[in-house]
mmCIF file of C-alpha atoms in Angstrom:
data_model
loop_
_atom_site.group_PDB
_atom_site.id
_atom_site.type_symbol
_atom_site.label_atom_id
_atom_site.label_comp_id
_atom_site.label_asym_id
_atom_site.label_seq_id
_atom_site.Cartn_x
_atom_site.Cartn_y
_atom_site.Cartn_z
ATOM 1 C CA UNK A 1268 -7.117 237.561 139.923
ATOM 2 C CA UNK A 1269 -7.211 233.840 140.748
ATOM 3 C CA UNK A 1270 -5.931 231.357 138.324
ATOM 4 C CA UNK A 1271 -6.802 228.085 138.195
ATOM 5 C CA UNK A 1272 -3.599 225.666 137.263
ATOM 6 C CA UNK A 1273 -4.365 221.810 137.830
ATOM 7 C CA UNK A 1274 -6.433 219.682 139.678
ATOM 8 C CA UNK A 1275 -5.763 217.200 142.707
ATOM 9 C CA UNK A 1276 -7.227 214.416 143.063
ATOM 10 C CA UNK A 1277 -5.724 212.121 145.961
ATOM 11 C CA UNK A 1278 -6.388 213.431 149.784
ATOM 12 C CA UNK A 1279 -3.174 214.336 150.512
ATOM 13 C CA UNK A 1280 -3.801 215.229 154.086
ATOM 14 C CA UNK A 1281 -5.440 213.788 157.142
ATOM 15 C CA UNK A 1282 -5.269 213.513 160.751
ATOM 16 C CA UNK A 1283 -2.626 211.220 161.575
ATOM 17 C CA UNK A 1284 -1.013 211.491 158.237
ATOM 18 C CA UNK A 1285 -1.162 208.529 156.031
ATOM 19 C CA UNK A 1286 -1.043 206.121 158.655
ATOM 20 C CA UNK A 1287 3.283 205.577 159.976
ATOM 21 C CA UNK A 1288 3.577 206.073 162.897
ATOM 22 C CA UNK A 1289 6.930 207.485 161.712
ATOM 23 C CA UNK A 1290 5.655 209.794 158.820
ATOM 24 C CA UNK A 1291 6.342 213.495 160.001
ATOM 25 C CA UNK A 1292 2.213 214.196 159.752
ATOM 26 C CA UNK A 1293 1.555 211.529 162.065
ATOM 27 C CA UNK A 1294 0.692 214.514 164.892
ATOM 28 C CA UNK A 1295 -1.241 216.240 162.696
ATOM 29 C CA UNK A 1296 -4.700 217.195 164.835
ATOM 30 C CA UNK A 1297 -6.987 219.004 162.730
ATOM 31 C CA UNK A 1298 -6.501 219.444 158.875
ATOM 32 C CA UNK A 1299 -8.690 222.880 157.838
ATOM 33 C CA UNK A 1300 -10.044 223.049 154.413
ATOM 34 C CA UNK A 1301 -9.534 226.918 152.690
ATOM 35 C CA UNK A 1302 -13.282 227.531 154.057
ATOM 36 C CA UNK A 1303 -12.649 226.782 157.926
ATOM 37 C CA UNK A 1304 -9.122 228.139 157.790
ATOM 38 C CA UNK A 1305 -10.388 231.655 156.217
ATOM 39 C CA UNK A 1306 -13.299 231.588 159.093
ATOM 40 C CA UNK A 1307 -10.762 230.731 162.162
ATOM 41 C CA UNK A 1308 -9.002 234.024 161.014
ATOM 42 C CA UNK A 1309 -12.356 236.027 160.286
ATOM 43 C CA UNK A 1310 -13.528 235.012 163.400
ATOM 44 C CA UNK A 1311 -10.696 236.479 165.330
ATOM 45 C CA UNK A 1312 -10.633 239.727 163.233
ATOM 46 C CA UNK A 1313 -8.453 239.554 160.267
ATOM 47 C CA UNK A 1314 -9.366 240.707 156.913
ATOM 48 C CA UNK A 1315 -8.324 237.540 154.957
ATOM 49 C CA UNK A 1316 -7.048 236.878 151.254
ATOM 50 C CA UNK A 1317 -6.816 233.348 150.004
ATOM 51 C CA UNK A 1318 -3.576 233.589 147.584
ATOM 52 C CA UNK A 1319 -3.282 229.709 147.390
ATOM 53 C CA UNK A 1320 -5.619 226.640 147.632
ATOM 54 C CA UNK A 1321 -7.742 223.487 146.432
ATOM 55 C CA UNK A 1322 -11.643 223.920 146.259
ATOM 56 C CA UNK A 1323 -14.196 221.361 146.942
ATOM 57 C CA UNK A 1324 -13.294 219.414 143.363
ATOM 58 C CA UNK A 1325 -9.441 219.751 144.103
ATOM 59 C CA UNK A 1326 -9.157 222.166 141.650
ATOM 60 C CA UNK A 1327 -5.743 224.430 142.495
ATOM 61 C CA UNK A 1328 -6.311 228.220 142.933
ATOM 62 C CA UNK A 1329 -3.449 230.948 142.279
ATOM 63 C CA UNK A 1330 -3.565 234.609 143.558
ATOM 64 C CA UNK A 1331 -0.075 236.242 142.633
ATOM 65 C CA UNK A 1332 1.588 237.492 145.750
ATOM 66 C CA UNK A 1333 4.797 239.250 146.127
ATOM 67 C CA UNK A 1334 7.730 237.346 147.559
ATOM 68 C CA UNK A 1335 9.169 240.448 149.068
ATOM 69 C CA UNK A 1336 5.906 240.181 151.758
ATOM 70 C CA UNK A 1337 7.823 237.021 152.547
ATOM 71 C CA UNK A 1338 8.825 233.808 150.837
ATOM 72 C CA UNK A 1339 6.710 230.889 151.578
ATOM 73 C CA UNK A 1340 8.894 228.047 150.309
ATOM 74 C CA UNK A 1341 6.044 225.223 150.743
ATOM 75 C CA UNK A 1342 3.881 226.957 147.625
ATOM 76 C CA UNK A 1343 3.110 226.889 143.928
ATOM 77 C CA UNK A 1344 6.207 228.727 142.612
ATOM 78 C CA UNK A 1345 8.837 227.684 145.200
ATOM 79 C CA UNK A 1346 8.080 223.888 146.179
ATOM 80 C CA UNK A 1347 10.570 222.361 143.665
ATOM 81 C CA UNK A 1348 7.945 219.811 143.420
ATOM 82 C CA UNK A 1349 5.806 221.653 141.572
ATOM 83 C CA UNK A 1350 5.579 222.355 137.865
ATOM 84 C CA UNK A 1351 2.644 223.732 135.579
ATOM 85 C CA UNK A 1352 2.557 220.141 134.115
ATOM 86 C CA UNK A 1353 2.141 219.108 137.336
ATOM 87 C CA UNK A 1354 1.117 219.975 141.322
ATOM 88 C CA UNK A 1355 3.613 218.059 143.862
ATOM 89 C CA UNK A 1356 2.771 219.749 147.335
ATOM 90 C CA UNK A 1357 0.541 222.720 147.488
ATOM 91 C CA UNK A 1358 -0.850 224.193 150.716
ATOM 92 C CA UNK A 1359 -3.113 226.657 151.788
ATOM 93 C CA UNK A 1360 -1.774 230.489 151.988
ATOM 94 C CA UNK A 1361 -3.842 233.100 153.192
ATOM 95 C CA UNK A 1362 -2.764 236.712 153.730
ATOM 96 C CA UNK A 1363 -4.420 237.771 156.585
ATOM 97 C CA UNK A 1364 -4.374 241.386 158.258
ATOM 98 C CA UNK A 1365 -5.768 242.493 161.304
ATOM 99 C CA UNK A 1366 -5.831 246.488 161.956
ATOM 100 C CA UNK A 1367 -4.060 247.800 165.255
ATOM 101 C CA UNK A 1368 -5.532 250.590 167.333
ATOM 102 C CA UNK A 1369 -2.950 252.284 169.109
ATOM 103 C CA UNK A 1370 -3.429 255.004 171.868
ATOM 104 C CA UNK A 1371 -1.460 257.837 172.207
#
């Protein structure tokens, strides 16, 4: 079940960052939404789960996943900047799987 927790409002990501040259997002190159990051993966095989992510209105999206699958510290529960009063950093976090056929 997804769970909707707050809303973002600001565009907290672009190419280039926000504009220092200095700023660590400065070499960003292309900045997927959840739709065209889910498709890149699709499109290469993988059955994909969206566990994390903002829709269209920047409205925050929560699928419980188990931190034993691996702890992603940049997300909802583990980015110290984050609160259920309030959203500091979230990204997107797919799970994505992609079957292996292996010959004898």
């Amino acid at each position: 079940m997804l769970y909707q927790i707050g809303t973002l409002k600001m565009n907290m990501v672009k190419v280039g960052g926000p504009g220092p040259v200095d700023h660590p997002a400065y070499t960003h190159k292309i900045v997927y939404d959840y739709l065209s990051f889910v498709e890149v993966f699709k499109e290469a095989g993988f059955e994909v789960e969206l566990l994390e992510y903002c829709d269209e209105e920047g409205v925050f999206h929560y699928k419980y996943w188990n931190e034993e699958d691996g702890k992603i510290g940049r997300s909802f529960r583990f980015d110290t900047r984050n609160s259920l009063e309030k959203l500091g950093m979230v990204s997107i976090i797919i799970d994505a799987k992609k079957l292996m056929k292996i010959e004898p």
